[in-house]
Amino acid sequence: MKLNKEQAFHCAQYMEDYYHHFDRIDDYMRSQKMTQIAEMSKALPGCGLEQDLFIDFSIHPKDMEFELVEIGSSLWLDYLSIISSHLISRSVPGRIVQFAIYEKNTKKIVGFIRLGSPVINCKPRNEMLGQVFTQSKESATNFNKTTAMGFTIVPAQPFGFNYLGGKLLAAMCCSHEMREIMNKRYNMNMCLFETTSLYGTSKSVSQYDGMKPYLRFKGLTDSNFVPMLDGDAYKKLKNYVEDATGEQLVDPSDSSKKLKATIKVISMVKMALKNEPELARFNEVINKAKGLTERKRYYISNYGFKNFIEVVNGKETKLILDSENYDKFHQVNIIEWWKKKAASRYETLKAENRLRTEMEVWTGDKEIDIIR
């Protein structure tokens, strides 16, 4: 699949025009999010999904109780789309469990979590384990049997702001109850949970800070990729390339189609402009686009096991309990830990008259801060 010079010039200019609008990662994310919202069906007033989200901020955290509830995948994604600042993939390869977290007394949703198979490569993880798990089939198999990634940990707002909701959801991902769900459903011996902050260098703190022993910071990921085109911009470029070449840009059954298509077009343009002066300008555009992405903070949980690295690496099979921390990972103890932190937060906000009471959803009229 190749482009001639004229076609490559067109694609290069098209991509320059697209990325020219974004100076920061939140500019790019807002554009993507607004495209997604524009494509959603509109609910009648008072009948939207936001009616099911937690909104009673007169309740003190000490009076709250929570449960994990599995709802249909389509409904889960619809709920998440109206509260999350970033786009949520509807197709995730490998293992997956996803829950809505309900506050029992109000029967309202406080947030959403999704765990799945770990990503292929991650620098701080490689350094922690002392190897890249994809280097052999045996190590890859063992890694997948012991590790899960937290892809989605999103509190409804302002529950997250008022009650440290992000910490509650993240800690619940680290519970023995969640570990047992994964073990039973996928025949795992899970002892490593990993996740990354949604934002990297654009924020000085993360919702996962201050969560020991549940989550521990292990370093920054690498970031050297171009943000994918989305919405009409992606469709127009894809159609142009396919019409120009007479070939399919990506297999419709592939995962991450937009990202793969973006990378492929960039490669085709560079090949066609190999000996042309315009290549230098195109490289500048792509390098600037790469600058929109950020190194993210990488966090892990070992569920209170001393030898989790040895088990993940396949050197040992029997997990050894850390007597000091193991019991802390039971959900009942996690919620008690959260209640103490949330109570301090809630009481401070209330005393300072900073408690937020307005629902923050993307389907409303109020503009939402991307980085919050």
Short mmCIF file of C-alpha atoms in Angstrom, two decimals:
data_model
loop_
_atom_site.label_atom_id
_atom_site.label_comp_id
_atom_site.label_asym_id
_atom_site.label_seq_id
_atom_site.Cartn_x
_atom_site.Cartn_y
_atom_site.Cartn_z
CA MET A 1 0.00 0.00 0.00
CA LYS A 2 1.69 3.20 -1.22
CA LEU A 3 0.95 6.87 -1.81
CA ASN A 4 2.37 8.90 -4.68
CA LYS A 5 3.95 12.29 -3.94
CA GLU A 6 0.81 14.29 -4.65
CA GLN A 7 -1.28 12.08 -2.38
CA ALA A 8 1.40 12.22 0.31
CA PHE A 9 1.47 16.05 0.12
CA HIS A 10 -2.31 16.06 0.63
CA CYS A 11 -2.13 13.75 3.66
CA ALA A 12 0.75 15.70 5.17
CA GLN A 13 -1.12 18.98 4.89
CA TYR A 14 -4.29 17.41 6.23
CA MET A 15 -2.50 16.12 9.34
CA GLU A 16 -0.75 19.44 9.86
CA ASP A 17 -4.10 21.25 9.75
CA TYR A 18 -5.56 18.77 12.25
CA TYR A 19 -2.77 18.87 14.85
CA HIS A 20 -2.31 22.63 14.47
CA HIS A 21 -5.42 23.21 16.65
CA PHE A 22 -3.89 21.57 19.73
CA ASP A 23 -1.32 23.14 22.03
CA ARG A 24 -1.83 20.88 25.05
CA ILE A 25 -3.10 17.37 25.73
CA ASP A 26 -6.33 18.71 27.27
CA ASP A 27 -7.08 20.61 24.02
CA TYR A 28 -6.79 17.34 22.13
CA MET A 29 -8.84 15.38 24.69
CA ARG A 30 -11.61 17.98 24.70
CA SER A 31 -11.86 17.79 20.90
CA GLN A 32 -12.12 14.01 21.03
CA LYS A 33 -14.69 14.11 23.82
CA MET A 34 -16.92 16.66 22.10
CA THR A 35 -16.89 14.52 18.95
CA GLN A 36 -18.04 11.53 21.01
CA ILE A 37 -20.78 13.49 22.78
CA ALA A 38 -22.10 14.87 19.49
CA GLU A 39 -22.60 11.29 18.28
CA MET A 40 -24.57 10.18 21.37
CA SER A 41 -28.35 10.00 21.29
CA LYS A 42 -30.09 12.71 23.32
CA ALA A 43 -32.32 11.79 26.27
CA LEU A 44 -35.53 13.58 27.20
CA PRO A 45 -35.16 16.16 30.00
CA GLY A 46 -35.11 14.41 33.38
CA CYS A 47 -34.69 10.97 31.79
CA GLY A 48 -30.93 10.88 31.20
CA LEU A 49 -28.48 8.39 32.68
CA GLU A 50 -27.22 11.08 35.04
CA GLN A 51 -30.36 10.49 37.13
CA ASP A 52 -28.72 7.30 38.42
CA LEU A 53 -25.54 9.01 39.67
CA PHE A 54 -24.90 9.89 43.31
CA ILE A 55 -26.06 13.42 44.11
CA ASP A 56 -26.93 13.59 47.85
CA PHE A 57 -23.95 15.41 49.32
CA SER A 58 -25.57 15.87 52.71
CA ILE A 59 -24.52 12.29 53.51
CA HIS A 60 -21.36 11.89 55.59
CA PRO A 61 -18.93 9.24 54.30
CA LYS A 62 -19.10 7.34 57.60
CA ASP A 63 -22.74 6.53 56.74
CA MET A 64 -22.00 5.09 53.31
CA GLU A 65 -21.71 1.46 52.18
CA PHE A 66 -20.75 0.17 48.74
CA GLU A 67 -21.17 -2.78 46.41
CA LEU A 68 -19.80 -3.85 43.05
CA VAL A 69 -22.51 -4.42 40.46
CA GLU A 70 -22.00 -5.86 36.98
CA ILE A 71 -24.25 -4.20 34.42
CA GLY A 72 -24.43 -4.80 30.68
CA SER A 73 -21.37 -3.68 28.75
CA SER A 74 -23.29 -1.29 26.50
CA LEU A 75 -25.01 0.41 29.45
CA TRP A 76 -21.74 0.57 31.40
CA LEU A 77 -20.09 2.37 28.47
CA ASP A 78 -23.01 4.78 28.08
CA TYR A 79 -22.82 5.74 31.75
CA LEU A 80 -19.07 6.21 31.57
CA SER A 81 -19.27 8.32 28.43
CA ILE A 82 -21.22 11.06 30.19
CA ILE A 83 -18.79 11.42 33.12
CA SER A 84 -15.33 10.52 31.82
CA SER A 85 -13.05 13.18 30.32
CA HIS A 86 -11.31 10.68 28.07
CA LEU A 87 -12.61 8.34 25.41
CA ILE A 88 -13.39 4.79 26.48
CA SER A 89 -12.61 1.97 24.08
CA ARG A 90 -15.64 -0.19 23.36
CA SER A 91 -13.51 -3.16 22.30
CA VAL A 92 -10.84 -4.39 24.71
CA PRO A 93 -8.89 -7.54 23.76
CA GLY A 94 -8.20 -10.23 26.34
CA ARG A 95 -9.68 -10.58 29.82
CA ILE A 96 -12.08 -7.98 31.12
CA VAL A 97 -14.25 -7.32 34.18
CA GLN A 98 -16.15 -4.08 34.62
CA PHE A 99 -18.37 -2.83 37.42
CA ALA A 100 -20.52 0.07 38.49
CA ILE A 101 -19.99 0.91 42.18
CA TYR A 102 -23.23 1.65 43.99
CA GLU A 103 -23.71 3.40 47.33
CA LYS A 104 -26.12 0.96 48.98
CA ASN A 105 -28.29 3.37 50.98
CA THR A 106 -29.10 5.72 48.12
CA LYS A 107 -28.85 3.02 45.41
CA LYS A 108 -26.93 5.53 43.30
CA ILE A 109 -23.74 5.04 41.28
CA VAL A 110 -20.52 6.64 42.57
CA GLY A 111 -18.17 5.43 39.84
CA PHE A 112 -16.96 2.80 37.41
CA ILE A 113 -13.98 0.44 37.18
CA ARG A 114 -12.66 -1.87 34.49
CA LEU A 115 -9.81 -4.37 34.78
CA GLY A 116 -8.28 -6.19 31.86
CA SER A 117 -5.21 -7.88 30.43
CA PRO A 118 -2.00 -5.87 30.96
CA VAL A 119 -0.45 -3.80 28.18
CA ILE A 120 2.37 -5.35 26.19
CA ASN A 121 5.24 -3.14 27.31
CA CYS A 122 5.83 -0.70 30.17
CA LYS A 123 9.25 0.67 31.14
CA PRO A 124 8.82 1.00 34.94
CA ARG A 125 7.23 -2.46 35.09
CA ASN A 126 10.11 -3.95 33.10
CA GLU A 127 12.56 -2.36 35.54
CA MET A 128 10.61 -3.64 38.56
CA LEU A 129 10.40 -7.21 37.24
CA GLY A 130 13.88 -7.22 35.72
CA GLN A 131 12.57 -8.42 32.36
CA VAL A 132 10.24 -7.73 29.44
CA PHE A 133 7.57 -10.39 29.74
CA THR A 134 7.11 -10.68 25.97
CA GLN A 135 10.65 -12.01 25.52
CA SER A 136 9.45 -15.61 25.77
CA LYS A 137 6.15 -17.43 25.48
CA GLU A 138 6.55 -18.97 28.92
CA SER A 139 7.14 -15.63 30.68
CA ALA A 140 4.27 -14.02 28.77
CA THR A 141 1.87 -16.80 29.78
CA ASN A 142 2.87 -16.61 33.43
CA PHE A 143 2.68 -12.82 33.47
CA ASN A 144 -0.86 -12.88 32.08
CA LYS A 145 -1.93 -15.41 34.72
CA THR A 146 -0.74 -13.20 37.57
CA THR A 147 -1.35 -9.61 36.45
CA ALA A 148 -4.25 -7.32 35.61
CA MET A 149 -4.40 -3.71 34.49
CA GLY A 150 -6.81 -1.07 35.76
CA PHE A 151 -7.91 0.59 32.53
CA THR A 152 -10.85 2.56 33.93
CA ILE A 153 -11.11 4.04 37.43
CA VAL A 154 -13.56 6.93 37.14
CA PRO A 155 -15.67 8.43 39.95
CA ALA A 156 -18.83 10.37 39.23
CA GLN A 157 -18.33 14.06 39.91
CA PRO A 158 -18.51 15.78 42.25
CA PHE A 159 -18.52 12.57 44.36
CA GLY A 160 -14.86 12.19 43.43
CA PHE A 161 -14.00 15.73 44.51
CA ASN A 162 -16.05 15.81 47.70
CA TYR A 163 -15.22 12.34 49.01
CA LEU A 164 -11.90 11.31 47.38
CA GLY A 165 -13.91 8.97 45.17
CA GLY A 166 -10.96 8.11 42.94
CA LYS A 167 -9.07 6.67 45.90
CA LEU A 168 -12.09 4.57 46.90
CA LEU A 169 -12.46 3.04 43.44
CA ALA A 170 -8.73 2.43 43.01
CA ALA A 171 -8.49 0.75 46.42
CA MET A 172 -11.46 -1.49 45.60
CA CYS A 173 -9.51 -2.69 42.55
CA CYS A 174 -6.82 -3.80 45.02
CA SER A 175 -9.16 -5.79 47.25
CA HIS A 176 -8.94 -9.53 47.83
CA GLU A 177 -12.55 -9.70 46.64
CA MET A 178 -11.58 -8.26 43.24
CA ARG A 179 -8.59 -10.58 43.08
CA GLU A 180 -10.84 -13.58 43.70
CA ILE A 181 -13.23 -12.48 40.96
CA MET A 182 -10.34 -12.47 38.47
CA ASN A 183 -8.93 -15.75 39.79
CA LYS A 184 -12.23 -17.62 39.48
CA ARG A 185 -13.29 -16.14 36.16
CA TYR A 186 -9.98 -16.56 34.35
CA ASN A 187 -8.16 -19.26 36.36
CA MET A 188 -5.51 -16.79 37.49
CA ASN A 189 -3.13 -16.58 40.43
CA MET A 190 -3.37 -12.81 40.54
CA CYS A 191 -0.86 -10.96 42.69
CA LEU A 192 -0.06 -7.82 40.67
CA PHE A 193 -2.43 -5.00 39.83
CA GLU A 194 -1.15 -2.07 37.78
CA THR A 195 -2.55 1.20 36.55
CA THR A 196 -1.38 4.57 35.31
CA SER A 197 -2.50 8.12 36.01
CA LEU A 198 -4.77 9.55 33.33
CA TYR A 199 -2.66 12.70 33.20
CA GLY A 200 1.11 12.87 33.38
CA THR A 201 3.27 15.93 33.51
CA SER A 202 0.31 18.33 33.19
CA LYS A 203 -0.64 17.56 36.83
CA SER A 204 1.67 17.64 39.83
CA VAL A 205 -0.41 15.06 41.74
CA SER A 206 -2.52 11.99 41.03
CA GLN A 207 -5.61 10.55 42.70
CA TYR A 208 -3.43 7.49 43.41
CA ASP A 209 -0.92 9.37 45.57
CA GLY A 210 -1.05 8.75 49.33
CA MET A 211 -2.53 5.25 48.96
CA LYS A 212 0.10 2.99 50.52
CA PRO A 213 -0.05 0.06 51.08
CA TYR A 214 -2.75 -0.35 48.41
CA LEU A 215 -0.99 1.44 45.58
CA ARG A 216 2.68 2.36 45.24
CA PHE A 217 4.30 4.64 42.68
CA LYS A 218 6.95 2.87 40.57
CA GLY A 219 8.01 5.43 37.99
CA LEU A 220 7.00 7.14 34.75
CA THR A 221 6.04 5.44 31.51
CA ASP A 222 7.63 6.34 28.19
CA SER A 223 5.64 8.48 25.78
CA ASN A 224 6.57 8.52 22.12
CA PHE A 225 3.43 8.14 20.06
CA VAL A 226 1.22 10.37 17.96
CA PRO A 227 -2.34 11.01 19.22
CA MET A 228 -4.75 9.33 16.82
CA LEU A 229 -7.11 11.21 14.55
CA ASP A 230 -10.73 10.90 15.56
CA GLY A 231 -14.28 11.60 14.40
CA ASP A 232 -14.81 13.14 10.97
CA ALA A 233 -11.12 13.95 10.68
CA TYR A 234 -10.26 10.26 10.86
CA LYS A 235 -13.06 9.22 8.49
CA LYS A 236 -12.07 11.77 5.83
CA LEU A 237 -8.39 10.83 5.89
CA LYS A 238 -9.17 7.10 5.90
CA ASN A 239 -11.56 7.46 2.96
CA TYR A 240 -9.05 9.56 1.01
CA VAL A 241 -6.22 7.05 1.47
CA GLU A 242 -8.41 4.07 0.59
CA ASP A 243 -9.80 5.82 -2.50
CA ALA A 244 -6.30 6.85 -3.55
CA THR A 245 -4.76 3.40 -3.15
CA GLY A 246 -7.74 1.17 -3.79
CA GLU A 247 -6.85 -0.79 -0.66
CA GLN A 248 -8.18 -1.12 2.88
CA LEU A 249 -6.20 0.94 5.37
CA VAL A 250 -6.86 -1.33 8.37
CA ASP A 251 -8.72 -4.57 8.96
CA PRO A 252 -12.20 -3.72 10.38
CA SER A 253 -11.80 -6.54 12.92
CA ASP A 254 -8.59 -5.10 14.36
CA SER A 255 -8.49 -3.50 17.79
CA SER A 256 -7.15 0.10 18.05
CA LYS A 257 -8.07 0.70 14.41
CA LYS A 258 -7.75 4.49 14.53
CA LEU A 259 -4.32 4.40 16.15
CA LYS A 260 -3.06 1.79 13.70
CA ALA A 261 -4.46 3.77 10.76
CA THR A 262 -2.83 7.00 11.96
CA ILE A 263 0.55 5.31 12.35
CA LYS A 264 0.24 3.64 8.95
CA VAL A 265 -0.60 6.87 7.12
CA ILE A 266 2.36 8.63 8.75
CA SER A 267 4.66 5.84 7.59
CA MET A 268 3.26 5.97 4.03
CA VAL A 269 3.70 9.76 3.86
CA LYS A 270 7.29 9.54 5.05
CA MET A 271 8.05 6.86 2.49
CA ALA A 272 6.56 8.87 -0.40
CA LEU A 273 8.33 12.08 0.66
CA LYS A 274 11.66 10.38 1.39
CA ASN A 275 13.71 12.59 -0.91
CA GLU A 276 11.53 15.68 -0.79
CA PRO A 277 12.20 18.89 1.21
CA GLU A 278 8.61 18.76 2.53
CA LEU A 279 9.56 15.70 4.63
CA ALA A 280 11.38 17.89 7.17
CA ARG A 281 8.24 19.97 7.74
CA PHE A 282 6.09 16.86 8.08
CA ASN A 283 8.51 15.44 10.66
CA GLU A 284 8.22 18.68 12.64
CA VAL A 285 4.43 18.37 12.62
CA ILE A 286 4.57 14.77 13.85
CA ASN A 287 7.15 15.54 16.54
CA LYS A 288 4.97 18.40 17.81
CA ALA A 289 1.97 16.05 17.88
CA LYS A 290 3.98 13.53 19.89
CA GLY A 291 4.63 16.33 22.37
CA LEU A 292 0.91 16.36 23.18
CA THR A 293 1.21 12.98 24.88
CA GLU A 294 2.70 12.67 28.33
CA ARG A 295 4.67 10.25 30.44
CA LYS A 296 2.21 8.80 32.93
CA ARG A 297 2.71 7.78 36.54
CA TYR A 298 2.77 4.01 36.99
CA TYR A 299 1.33 2.45 40.16
CA ILE A 300 1.15 -1.14 41.38
CA SER A 301 -0.55 -3.20 44.08
CA ASN A 302 0.78 -6.53 45.37
CA TYR A 303 -2.40 -7.46 47.35
CA GLY A 304 -0.28 -7.93 50.48
CA PHE A 305 2.03 -10.66 49.14
CA LYS A 306 5.77 -10.54 49.90
CA ASN A 307 7.00 -12.52 46.91
CA PHE A 308 4.76 -11.18 44.15
CA ILE A 309 7.73 -10.38 41.86
CA GLU A 310 9.05 -13.92 42.10
CA VAL A 311 5.59 -15.35 41.34
CA VAL A 312 5.01 -12.99 38.41
CA ASN A 313 8.42 -13.93 37.01
CA GLY A 314 7.64 -17.65 37.37
CA LYS A 315 10.44 -18.36 39.87
CA GLU A 316 7.96 -19.28 42.62
CA THR A 317 4.36 -20.51 42.57
CA LYS A 318 3.16 -20.27 46.19
CA LEU A 319 2.30 -16.75 47.33
CA ILE A 320 3.67 -15.68 50.73
CA LEU A 321 1.51 -13.36 52.83
CA ASP A 322 2.89 -10.12 54.22
CA SER A 323 1.50 -10.43 57.75
CA GLU A 324 1.67 -6.67 58.31
CA ASN A 325 -0.43 -5.71 55.29
CA TYR A 326 -2.37 -8.71 53.91
CA ASP A 327 -5.58 -8.20 55.93
CA LYS A 328 -5.71 -4.52 54.98
CA PHE A 329 -6.64 -5.58 51.44
CA HIS A 330 -10.02 -7.05 52.44
CA GLN A 331 -12.75 -4.77 51.08
CA VAL A 332 -14.28 -4.09 54.49
CA ASN A 333 -10.92 -2.77 55.71
CA ILE A 334 -10.37 -0.80 52.52
CA ILE A 335 -13.69 0.98 52.97
CA GLU A 336 -12.87 1.79 56.59
CA TRP A 337 -9.51 3.22 55.48
CA TRP A 338 -11.30 5.32 52.86
CA LYS A 339 -13.95 6.54 55.30
CA LYS A 340 -11.30 8.13 57.53
CA LYS A 341 -9.70 9.97 54.63
CA ALA A 342 -13.03 10.89 53.05
CA ALA A 343 -14.41 12.19 56.36
CA SER A 344 -11.48 14.57 56.77
CA ARG A 345 -11.87 15.77 53.18
CA TYR A 346 -15.65 16.18 53.42
CA GLU A 347 -15.59 18.02 56.74
CA THR A 348 -12.87 20.40 55.53
CA LEU A 349 -14.73 21.25 52.33
CA LYS A 350 -17.94 21.77 54.25
CA ALA A 351 -16.29 24.03 56.83
CA GLU A 352 -14.68 26.10 54.07
CA ASN A 353 -17.91 26.22 52.04
CA ARG A 354 -16.18 24.51 49.11
CA LEU A 355 -18.41 21.44 48.88
CA ARG A 356 -19.57 20.95 45.29
CA THR A 357 -23.19 20.00 44.69
CA GLU A 358 -23.67 20.38 40.93
CA MET A 359 -23.55 17.23 38.82
CA GLU A 360 -20.70 17.24 36.30
CA VAL A 361 -21.72 15.42 33.13
CA TRP A 362 -20.75 15.97 29.51
CA THR A 363 -24.36 15.99 28.38
CA GLY A 364 -25.10 19.15 30.38
CA ASP A 365 -24.69 22.82 29.48
CA LYS A 366 -21.78 23.57 31.83
CA GLU A 367 -18.24 23.24 30.48
CA ILE A 368 -16.19 20.66 32.35
CA ASP A 369 -12.49 20.96 33.15
CA ILE A 370 -10.61 18.21 31.31
CA ILE A 371 -7.78 18.15 33.84
CA ARG A 372 -9.36 18.10 37.32
#
